[in-house]
């Protein structure tokens, strides 16, 4: 089966499961709301403090929910030994990786948009004017995170301590994505354009590409015994 | 083993061994299977039956030895083998949030198969699940889930079936469907390796009988005129001490 057709099948299946599963997106949204609520208490009502901390807090919330989403993507495959059936796919298992990455990005970006909206509401911030520039930053940051996260979620899928190991292994590795993503978010929220500090954008693009290529090339070996 | 032109039609493995962290689960297994043959593999728990099936399915790489399945090398041509083999293992490999129909279509699609129009419905109908084809799998009983895996087996025309404890959760009616399907598979020249503890049903399906104990194939004979009580006695003698 060709690589793109396989990726499309995996994506379609994952999105269908996410749409139907009650413990999926609903739990993520509830968890997101809880996080933003806690931030509200931690930061207090001062607008200056909130504006200063917003980019970091937003990405902190994205990563926490993202970690949960990553783990869940392979929990679905572990149930009933579905992972075993995926390993028997003839051809390029990179297609499974691509399908999982695109599916993970869709779920994570949807959650991130919900977090941004909740953040605006809870902190009385008008984030709409920055929306058009914020979305590309969210997408680019998410691609890098999910690209490497999917690989590590597959690596830890069979381990007993996977819930602990996944964040331990993944968080240090996503720093090169988190730094430029949160800096770009800060610029965008301050009303600047994405090109105001182009080196951050370039860094983010480079690491997205590096993580995608690394994941694509390594994933088939991870899936083998 | 049957040779057709330059390729080997059938299964042939030599000196197959598998070690997990220094412990040998399978040791020096030699096995030949010709088209139309069904080898039923008996053995105590932990004797290496599942490991052997997984090696033949290309899910596990052998530590030692070599093998050919339908002309394709077990280690170097795994993709070719994956097109020619179907495994029914302990896990159902079903997604709980998808329907039976969606699960079967997905399983066929990722293996590069496009089942003929109505083939999925026909397979589900045959295992008695036509009416619940669009129900989510999580709402079905474990017996019904097992029937879906049986329908998945019926959907693909492959050379080799690898069935690990196929009778688990199957009622008499579903067992009859499995037996009939296996009969058709044999008549088409298909091969099967079945691992089971169920002497009665396993014996009935076999054209060859084998016993694995402590990772070694200690018996591999045509069923021929052997009767079930004789085989059971042989099994008890050969596997005394539980095979471990």
Short mmCIF file of C-alpha atoms in Angstrom, two decimals:
data_model
loop_
_atom_site.label_atom_id
_atom_site.label_comp_id
_atom_site.label_asym_id
_atom_site.label_seq_id
_atom_site.Cartn_x
_atom_site.Cartn_y
_atom_site.Cartn_z
CA UNK A 1 0.00 0.00 0.00
CA UNK A 2 1.36 3.40 -0.82
CA UNK A 3 2.64 5.57 1.96
CA UNK A 4 0.11 8.41 1.60
CA UNK A 5 -2.89 6.09 1.28
CA UNK A 6 -1.79 4.31 4.47
CA UNK A 7 -1.37 7.64 6.27
CA UNK A 8 -4.86 8.68 5.13
CA UNK A 9 -6.38 5.43 6.45
CA UNK A 10 -4.68 5.85 9.84
CA UNK A 11 -5.73 9.51 10.04
CA UNK A 12 -9.34 8.74 9.12
CA UNK A 13 -9.49 5.96 11.71
CA UNK A 14 -7.90 8.06 14.48
CA UNK A 15 -10.16 11.06 13.90
CA UNK A 16 -13.24 8.84 13.78
CA UNK A 17 -12.28 7.28 17.12
CA UNK A 18 -11.55 10.70 18.65
CA UNK A 19 -14.90 12.04 17.48
CA UNK A 20 -16.77 9.10 19.00
CA UNK A 21 -14.82 8.55 22.17
CA UNK A 22 -16.20 10.24 25.25
CA UNK A 23 -12.95 10.06 27.17
CA UNK A 24 -11.00 11.69 24.35
CA UNK A 25 -11.56 15.29 23.35
CA UNK A 26 -14.10 15.94 26.13
CA UNK A 27 -11.60 15.04 28.84
CA UNK A 28 -8.91 17.11 27.17
CA UNK A 29 -11.20 20.14 27.06
CA UNK A 30 -12.20 19.70 30.68
CA UNK A 31 -8.54 19.35 31.69
CA UNK A 32 -7.70 22.49 29.69
CA UNK A 33 -10.44 24.46 31.43
CA UNK A 34 -9.14 23.29 34.80
CA UNK A 35 -5.60 24.41 33.92
CA UNK A 36 -6.69 27.87 32.82
CA UNK A 37 -8.81 28.15 35.97
CA UNK A 38 -5.75 27.31 38.09
CA UNK A 39 -3.63 29.85 36.22
CA UNK A 40 -6.24 32.44 37.01
CA UNK A 41 -5.76 31.83 40.72
CA UNK A 42 -1.97 31.63 40.47
CA UNK A 43 -1.56 34.89 38.56
CA UNK A 44 -4.26 37.01 40.12
CA UNK A 45 -6.21 39.68 38.33
CA UNK A 46 -3.34 42.06 37.36
CA UNK A 47 -3.39 42.45 33.58
CA UNK A 48 0.32 43.28 33.24
CA UNK A 49 1.35 40.06 34.99
CA UNK A 50 -1.04 38.05 32.87
CA UNK A 51 0.20 39.57 29.60
CA UNK A 52 3.79 38.88 30.59
CA UNK A 53 3.17 35.29 31.56
CA UNK A 54 0.58 34.42 28.91
CA UNK A 55 2.87 32.92 26.19
CA UNK A 56 4.66 30.64 28.63
CA UNK A 57 1.46 29.61 30.36
CA UNK A 58 -0.28 28.93 27.08
CA UNK A 59 2.51 26.65 25.90
CA UNK A 60 2.69 25.01 29.32
CA UNK A 61 -1.01 24.17 28.99
CA UNK A 62 -0.54 23.01 25.36
CA UNK A 63 2.29 20.68 26.34
CA UNK A 64 0.42 19.18 29.29
CA UNK A 65 -2.65 18.45 27.22
CA UNK A 66 -0.45 17.40 24.30
CA UNK A 67 1.37 14.82 26.44
CA UNK A 68 -1.95 13.36 27.43
CA UNK A 69 -3.05 13.26 23.78
CA UNK A 70 0.20 11.59 22.68
CA UNK A 71 -0.12 8.86 25.29
CA UNK A 72 -3.75 8.32 24.35
CA UNK A 73 -2.96 7.94 20.65
CA UNK A 74 -0.98 4.80 21.45
CA UNK A 75 -3.25 3.64 24.25
CA UNK A 76 -5.90 3.12 21.55
CA UNK A 77 -3.43 0.97 19.64
CA UNK A 78 -2.39 -1.00 22.72
CA UNK A 79 -5.96 -1.98 23.54
CA UNK A 80 -6.81 -5.37 22.04
CA UNK A 81 -3.28 -5.59 20.55
CA UNK A 82 -4.14 -3.30 17.63
CA UNK A 83 -0.48 -2.29 17.52
CA UNK A 84 0.37 -5.83 16.50
CA UNK A 85 -1.92 -5.54 13.47
CA UNK A 86 -0.28 -2.23 12.52
CA UNK A 87 3.13 -3.88 12.69
CA UNK A 88 1.95 -6.41 10.13
CA UNK A 89 1.25 -3.73 7.55
CA UNK A 90 3.31 -4.52 4.46
CA UNK A 91 5.25 -1.59 3.07
CA UNK A 92 6.40 1.69 4.50
CA UNK A 93 5.42 1.99 8.17
CA UNK A 94 6.32 5.66 7.82
CA UNK A 95 2.73 5.98 6.57
CA UNK A 96 1.47 4.93 10.00
CA UNK A 97 3.74 7.59 11.52
CA UNK A 98 2.51 10.33 9.20
CA UNK A 99 -1.14 9.43 9.84
CA UNK A 100 -0.56 9.48 13.59
CA UNK A 101 1.28 12.84 13.41
CA UNK A 102 -1.42 14.55 11.35
CA UNK A 103 -4.16 13.10 13.59
CA UNK A 104 -2.28 14.17 16.72
CA UNK A 105 -1.83 17.68 15.32
CA UNK A 106 -5.55 18.00 14.54
CA UNK A 107 -6.56 17.01 18.08
CA UNK A 108 -3.88 19.16 19.69
CA UNK A 109 -4.59 22.27 17.61
CA UNK A 110 -8.32 21.94 18.37
CA UNK A 111 -7.51 21.74 22.09
CA UNK A 112 -5.08 24.67 21.82
CA UNK A 113 -7.72 26.87 20.19
CA UNK A 114 -10.12 26.01 23.01
CA UNK A 115 -7.42 26.89 25.57
CA UNK A 116 -6.75 30.23 23.86
CA UNK A 117 -10.45 31.07 23.89
CA UNK A 118 -10.75 30.08 27.57
CA UNK A 119 -7.60 32.04 28.39
CA UNK A 120 -9.08 35.14 26.79
CA UNK A 121 -12.34 34.72 28.68
CA UNK A 122 -10.84 33.96 32.09
CA UNK A 123 -8.24 36.75 31.95
CA UNK A 124 -10.38 39.28 30.09
CA UNK A 125 -7.79 39.51 27.29
CA UNK A 126 -8.80 40.46 23.78
CA UNK A 127 -6.87 37.87 21.78
CA UNK A 128 -8.95 38.17 18.60
CA UNK A 129 -6.75 40.77 16.89
CA UNK A 130 -3.76 38.42 17.25
CA UNK A 131 -5.73 35.35 16.14
CA UNK A 132 -4.66 35.36 12.49
CA UNK A 133 -0.97 35.42 13.43
CA UNK A 134 -1.35 33.14 16.43
CA UNK A 135 -2.80 30.19 14.51
CA UNK A 136 0.31 29.62 12.31
CA UNK A 137 2.49 29.74 15.45
CA UNK A 138 0.27 27.17 17.16
CA UNK A 139 0.38 24.91 14.11
CA UNK A 140 4.16 25.15 13.68
CA UNK A 141 4.84 24.57 17.39
CA UNK A 142 2.40 21.67 17.46
CA UNK A 143 3.92 19.96 14.40
CA UNK A 144 7.34 19.87 16.07
CA UNK A 145 5.94 18.65 19.38
CA UNK A 146 3.73 15.96 17.84
CA UNK A 147 6.44 14.83 15.38
CA UNK A 148 8.84 13.91 18.16
CA UNK A 149 6.07 13.04 20.65
CA UNK A 150 4.55 10.41 18.36
CA UNK A 151 7.93 8.72 18.04
CA UNK A 152 8.45 8.61 21.79
CA UNK A 153 4.87 7.56 22.48
CA UNK A 154 5.52 4.58 20.17
CA UNK A 155 8.84 3.83 21.91
CA UNK A 156 7.24 3.86 25.37
CA UNK A 157 3.96 2.20 24.33
CA UNK A 158 5.06 -1.24 25.56
CA UNK A 159 6.79 -0.09 28.74
CA UNK A 160 5.16 -0.44 32.13
CA UNK A 161 6.28 3.00 33.33
CA UNK A 162 5.21 4.71 30.08
CA UNK A 163 3.14 7.42 31.83
CA UNK A 164 6.26 8.61 33.65
CA UNK A 165 8.81 7.89 30.94
CA UNK A 166 7.04 9.70 28.11
CA UNK A 167 7.24 13.17 29.69
CA UNK A 168 10.71 12.46 31.10
CA UNK A 169 12.09 11.59 27.69
CA UNK A 170 10.06 14.02 25.64
CA UNK A 171 10.16 17.28 27.57
CA UNK A 172 13.91 17.91 27.29
CA UNK A 173 13.75 17.16 23.58
CA UNK A 174 10.94 19.59 22.79
CA UNK A 175 12.77 22.59 24.24
CA UNK A 176 14.07 23.61 20.77
CA UNK A 177 10.43 23.78 19.65
CA UNK A 178 9.04 25.32 22.83
CA UNK A 179 11.50 28.20 22.97
CA UNK A 180 10.81 29.66 19.52
CA UNK A 181 7.09 28.84 19.75
CA UNK A 182 6.61 30.68 23.02
CA UNK A 183 8.79 33.60 21.87
CA UNK A 184 6.77 33.91 18.66
CA UNK A 185 3.56 33.71 20.69
CA UNK A 186 4.85 36.55 22.85
CA UNK A 187 5.57 38.66 19.75
CA UNK A 188 2.18 37.96 18.25
CA UNK A 189 0.33 38.77 21.47
CA UNK A 190 2.30 42.03 21.68
CA UNK A 191 0.93 42.96 18.26
CA UNK A 192 4.13 42.30 16.33
CA UNK A 193 4.32 40.40 13.08
CA UNK A 194 5.83 36.90 12.79
CA UNK A 195 8.75 38.28 10.84
CA UNK A 196 9.73 40.73 13.60
CA UNK A 197 12.34 38.27 14.85
CA UNK A 198 12.78 35.91 11.89
CA UNK A 199 15.46 33.73 13.50
CA UNK A 200 12.85 32.28 15.90
CA UNK A 201 10.60 31.38 13.00
CA UNK A 202 13.52 29.81 11.14
CA UNK A 203 14.54 27.85 14.24
CA UNK A 204 11.02 26.54 14.67
CA UNK A 205 10.76 25.52 11.01
CA UNK A 206 14.14 23.77 11.13
CA UNK A 207 13.25 21.75 14.22
CA UNK A 208 9.84 20.84 12.79
CA UNK A 209 11.61 19.46 9.75
CA UNK A 210 14.34 17.71 11.77
CA UNK A 211 11.80 16.03 14.08
CA UNK A 212 9.55 15.00 11.19
CA UNK A 213 12.42 13.43 9.23
CA UNK A 214 13.83 11.77 12.36
CA UNK A 215 10.43 10.38 13.29
CA UNK A 216 9.66 9.15 9.80
CA UNK A 217 13.00 7.37 9.47
CA UNK A 218 13.03 5.89 12.99
CA UNK A 219 9.39 4.91 13.47
CA UNK A 220 9.51 1.70 11.36
CA UNK A 221 12.39 0.39 13.51
CA UNK A 222 10.50 1.26 16.69
CA UNK A 223 7.49 -0.69 15.45
CA UNK A 224 9.53 -3.81 14.70
CA UNK A 225 10.19 -6.24 17.56
CA UNK B 1 7.62 -28.47 0.80
CA UNK B 2 6.66 -28.07 -2.89
CA UNK B 3 8.82 -26.36 -5.46
CA UNK B 4 7.12 -24.42 -8.22
CA UNK B 5 9.56 -23.02 -10.73
CA UNK B 6 12.16 -21.14 -8.74
CA UNK B 7 10.02 -20.34 -5.73
CA UNK B 8 9.17 -22.53 -2.79
CA UNK B 9 5.43 -22.94 -2.39
CA UNK B 10 4.77 -23.84 1.21
CA UNK B 11 6.52 -23.26 4.47
CA UNK B 12 9.98 -24.48 5.29
CA UNK B 13 11.95 -23.47 8.37
CA UNK B 14 15.28 -24.82 9.57
CA UNK B 15 16.93 -24.53 12.96
CA UNK B 16 14.57 -21.78 14.04
CA UNK B 17 15.34 -20.37 17.47
CA UNK B 18 14.26 -17.35 19.48
CA UNK B 19 15.77 -16.06 22.69
CA UNK B 20 14.19 -13.37 24.84
CA UNK B 21 16.81 -11.76 27.07
CA UNK B 22 18.96 -14.87 27.05
CA UNK B 23 16.10 -17.32 27.61
CA UNK B 24 15.37 -19.59 24.68
CA UNK B 25 11.66 -19.70 23.89
CA UNK B 26 12.22 -21.73 20.73
CA UNK B 27 15.14 -24.00 19.89
CA UNK B 28 16.15 -25.64 16.64
CA UNK B 29 12.72 -25.99 15.10
CA UNK B 30 12.58 -27.63 11.65
CA UNK B 31 9.22 -27.53 9.96
CA UNK B 32 7.83 -28.13 6.47
CA UNK B 33 4.30 -27.48 5.36
CA UNK B 34 2.90 -28.21 1.91
CA UNK B 35 -0.10 -26.54 0.28
CA UNK B 36 -3.37 -27.81 1.67
CA UNK B 37 -1.81 -28.96 4.94
CA UNK B 38 -3.00 -27.97 8.40
CA UNK B 39 -0.53 -28.44 11.20
CA UNK B 40 -2.05 -28.42 14.66
CA UNK B 41 0.46 -27.57 17.31
CA UNK B 42 -0.04 -28.76 20.88
CA UNK B 43 2.14 -28.02 23.84
CA UNK B 44 2.08 -26.90 27.46
CA UNK B 45 1.93 -23.21 28.36
CA UNK B 46 5.22 -21.47 27.59
CA UNK B 47 6.36 -24.15 25.17
CA UNK B 48 6.89 -21.66 22.34
CA UNK B 49 3.72 -22.11 20.26
CA UNK B 50 2.86 -18.41 20.10
CA UNK B 51 6.49 -17.48 19.44
CA UNK B 52 6.59 -19.86 16.48
CA UNK B 53 3.38 -18.40 15.06
CA UNK B 54 4.67 -14.86 15.51
CA UNK B 55 7.93 -15.70 13.74
CA UNK B 56 5.99 -17.17 10.81
CA UNK B 57 3.82 -14.04 10.74
CA UNK B 58 7.01 -11.88 10.72
CA UNK B 59 5.99 -10.22 13.98
CA UNK B 60 9.10 -11.55 15.71
CA UNK B 61 12.55 -11.96 14.19
CA UNK B 62 14.18 -15.32 14.82
CA UNK B 63 17.44 -15.26 16.78
CA UNK B 64 18.70 -18.28 14.88
CA UNK B 65 17.76 -20.29 11.83
CA UNK B 66 16.09 -19.45 8.56
CA UNK B 67 12.82 -20.00 6.83
CA UNK B 68 10.76 -19.47 3.73
CA UNK B 69 7.02 -18.83 3.52
CA UNK B 70 5.48 -19.07 0.06
CA UNK B 71 8.84 -18.46 -1.52
CA UNK B 72 9.67 -15.41 0.61
CA UNK B 73 12.49 -15.32 3.13
CA UNK B 74 11.33 -14.93 6.75
CA UNK B 75 13.86 -12.23 7.54
CA UNK B 76 14.68 -10.54 4.25
CA UNK B 77 11.26 -10.49 2.57
CA UNK B 78 8.93 -9.73 5.44
CA UNK B 79 6.67 -7.50 3.36
CA UNK B 80 6.03 -10.24 0.83
CA UNK B 81 5.12 -12.65 3.61
CA UNK B 82 2.79 -10.11 5.19
CA UNK B 83 0.76 -10.10 1.99
CA UNK B 84 0.43 -13.89 2.15
CA UNK B 85 -0.25 -14.53 5.82
CA UNK B 86 -3.11 -13.82 8.21
CA UNK B 87 -2.78 -14.29 11.95
CA UNK B 88 -5.54 -14.70 14.51
CA UNK B 89 -3.92 -14.15 17.87
CA UNK B 90 -4.96 -13.66 21.49
CA UNK B 91 -5.77 -9.96 21.10
CA UNK B 92 -8.69 -9.14 18.82
CA UNK B 93 -6.91 -6.16 17.18
CA UNK B 94 -10.30 -4.43 17.06
CA UNK B 95 -10.92 -0.76 17.75
CA UNK B 96 -13.70 -0.49 20.30
CA UNK B 97 -15.10 2.78 18.96
CA UNK B 98 -15.39 1.52 15.38
CA UNK B 99 -18.14 -0.75 14.12
CA UNK B 100 -17.49 -4.32 13.01
CA UNK B 101 -17.79 -3.21 9.38
CA UNK B 102 -15.39 -0.29 9.86
CA UNK B 103 -12.88 -2.52 11.64
CA UNK B 104 -12.86 -5.04 8.80
CA UNK B 105 -12.63 -2.37 6.10
CA UNK B 106 -9.77 -0.68 7.94
CA UNK B 107 -7.90 -3.96 8.46
CA UNK B 108 -8.19 -4.77 4.76
CA UNK B 109 -7.26 -1.26 3.64
CA UNK B 110 -4.03 -1.01 5.64
CA UNK B 111 -2.91 -4.34 4.22
CA UNK B 112 -3.45 -2.91 0.73
CA UNK B 113 -6.54 -5.00 0.01
CA UNK B 114 -9.70 -3.62 -1.50
CA UNK B 115 -12.37 -6.19 -0.69
CA UNK B 116 -14.95 -6.72 -3.44
CA UNK B 117 -18.25 -4.87 -3.11
CA UNK B 118 -20.28 -6.54 -0.38
CA UNK B 119 -17.40 -8.80 0.74
CA UNK B 120 -17.24 -7.26 4.22
CA UNK B 121 -20.99 -7.60 4.67
CA UNK B 122 -20.86 -11.20 3.40
CA UNK B 123 -18.05 -12.12 5.81
CA UNK B 124 -19.97 -10.63 8.75
CA UNK B 125 -23.14 -12.34 7.59
CA UNK B 126 -21.32 -15.66 7.47
CA UNK B 127 -20.20 -15.39 11.10
CA UNK B 128 -23.73 -14.42 12.12
CA UNK B 129 -23.08 -10.73 12.73
CA UNK B 130 -24.92 -9.22 9.77
CA UNK B 131 -27.43 -7.48 12.01
CA UNK B 132 -24.85 -5.83 14.24
CA UNK B 133 -22.39 -4.92 11.47
CA UNK B 134 -22.77 -1.21 12.21
CA UNK B 135 -22.76 -1.42 15.99
CA UNK B 136 -19.68 -0.20 17.78
CA UNK B 137 -17.46 -3.06 18.84
CA UNK B 138 -17.44 -1.91 22.48
CA UNK B 139 -21.14 -2.74 22.72
CA UNK B 140 -20.59 -6.35 21.62
CA UNK B 141 -19.81 -9.41 23.74
CA UNK B 142 -16.36 -11.05 23.71
CA UNK B 143 -17.79 -13.95 21.72
CA UNK B 144 -19.09 -11.56 19.08
CA UNK B 145 -15.72 -9.79 18.97
CA UNK B 146 -14.07 -13.14 18.37
CA UNK B 147 -16.50 -13.73 15.52
CA UNK B 148 -15.43 -10.42 13.95
CA UNK B 149 -11.82 -11.63 13.99
CA UNK B 150 -13.04 -14.77 12.27
CA UNK B 151 -14.77 -12.64 9.64
CA UNK B 152 -11.49 -10.77 9.15
CA UNK B 153 -9.80 -14.09 8.49
CA UNK B 154 -12.43 -14.96 5.86
CA UNK B 155 -12.02 -11.65 4.08
CA UNK B 156 -8.48 -12.14 2.83
CA UNK B 157 -7.30 -14.85 0.45
CA UNK B 158 -3.85 -15.67 1.76
CA UNK B 159 -1.55 -18.71 1.62
CA UNK B 160 -1.07 -19.25 5.32
CA UNK B 161 -3.37 -18.94 8.31
CA UNK B 162 -1.76 -18.74 11.72
CA UNK B 163 -4.36 -19.37 14.39
CA UNK B 164 -3.49 -19.03 18.06
CA UNK B 165 -6.12 -20.67 20.26
CA UNK B 166 -8.85 -20.04 17.67
CA UNK B 167 -11.59 -21.65 19.76
CA UNK B 168 -11.36 -19.14 22.60
CA UNK B 169 -14.77 -17.51 23.08
CA UNK B 170 -16.25 -19.28 20.06
CA UNK B 171 -19.53 -21.11 20.56
CA UNK B 172 -20.39 -24.30 18.65
CA UNK B 173 -22.02 -22.42 15.79
CA UNK B 174 -18.99 -20.17 15.27
CA UNK B 175 -16.65 -23.16 15.62
CA UNK B 176 -18.52 -24.81 12.75
CA UNK B 177 -18.00 -21.68 10.63
CA UNK B 178 -14.28 -21.78 11.42
CA UNK B 179 -14.07 -25.47 10.51
CA UNK B 180 -15.91 -24.97 7.23
CA UNK B 181 -13.74 -21.96 6.38
CA UNK B 182 -10.61 -23.96 7.13
CA UNK B 183 -11.87 -26.76 4.90
CA UNK B 184 -12.36 -24.27 2.02
CA UNK B 185 -8.93 -22.76 2.72
CA UNK B 186 -7.34 -26.23 2.48
CA UNK B 187 -9.21 -27.02 -0.74
CA UNK B 188 -7.81 -23.82 -2.26
CA UNK B 189 -4.34 -25.09 -1.36
CA UNK B 190 -4.03 -22.83 1.66
CA UNK B 191 -1.95 -23.87 4.66
CA UNK B 192 -2.64 -23.40 8.35
CA UNK B 193 -0.72 -23.66 11.58
CA UNK B 194 -2.99 -23.82 14.60
CA UNK B 195 -1.79 -23.62 18.19
CA UNK B 196 -4.29 -24.97 20.68
CA UNK B 197 -4.89 -26.82 23.92
CA UNK B 198 -8.23 -28.07 22.62
CA UNK B 199 -7.50 -31.70 21.73
CA UNK B 200 -10.96 -32.58 20.47
CA UNK B 201 -11.39 -29.76 17.95
CA UNK B 202 -7.71 -29.42 17.10
CA UNK B 203 -7.32 -33.10 16.32
CA UNK B 204 -10.32 -32.98 14.00
CA UNK B 205 -8.85 -30.14 11.90
CA UNK B 206 -5.32 -31.48 11.61
CA UNK B 207 -3.69 -33.11 8.63
CA UNK B 208 -0.49 -33.03 10.70
CA UNK B 209 0.03 -33.12 14.45
CA UNK B 210 2.92 -31.59 16.30
CA UNK B 211 3.99 -31.18 19.91
CA UNK B 212 6.19 -28.38 21.17
CA UNK B 213 7.78 -28.67 24.60
CA UNK B 214 10.48 -26.45 26.13
CA UNK B 215 10.80 -24.71 22.78
CA UNK B 216 11.59 -27.90 20.87
CA UNK B 217 9.43 -29.64 18.31
CA UNK B 218 9.35 -33.10 19.83
CA UNK B 219 6.76 -34.61 17.50
CA UNK B 220 5.64 -33.79 13.96
CA UNK B 221 3.64 -36.54 12.27
CA UNK B 222 0.86 -36.85 9.71
CA UNK B 223 -2.41 -37.52 11.52
CA UNK B 224 -2.92 -40.56 9.33
CA UNK B 225 -4.64 -43.30 11.22
CA UNK B 226 -3.69 -42.01 14.66
CA UNK B 227 -6.64 -41.85 17.04
CA UNK B 228 -7.23 -39.09 19.57
CA UNK B 229 -6.73 -41.32 22.67
CA UNK B 230 -3.41 -42.55 21.27
CA UNK B 231 -2.27 -39.01 20.55
CA UNK B 232 -3.33 -37.81 23.99
CA UNK B 233 -1.37 -40.63 25.59
CA UNK B 234 1.63 -39.74 23.46
CA UNK B 235 1.29 -36.10 24.46
CA UNK B 236 1.12 -36.97 28.15
CA UNK B 237 4.23 -39.13 27.89
CA UNK B 238 6.27 -36.61 25.91
CA UNK B 239 5.35 -33.55 27.93
CA UNK B 240 5.54 -35.05 31.40
CA UNK B 241 6.36 -32.31 33.90
CA UNK B 242 4.43 -29.68 31.96
CA UNK B 243 7.03 -29.18 29.29
CA UNK B 244 8.99 -26.73 31.37
#
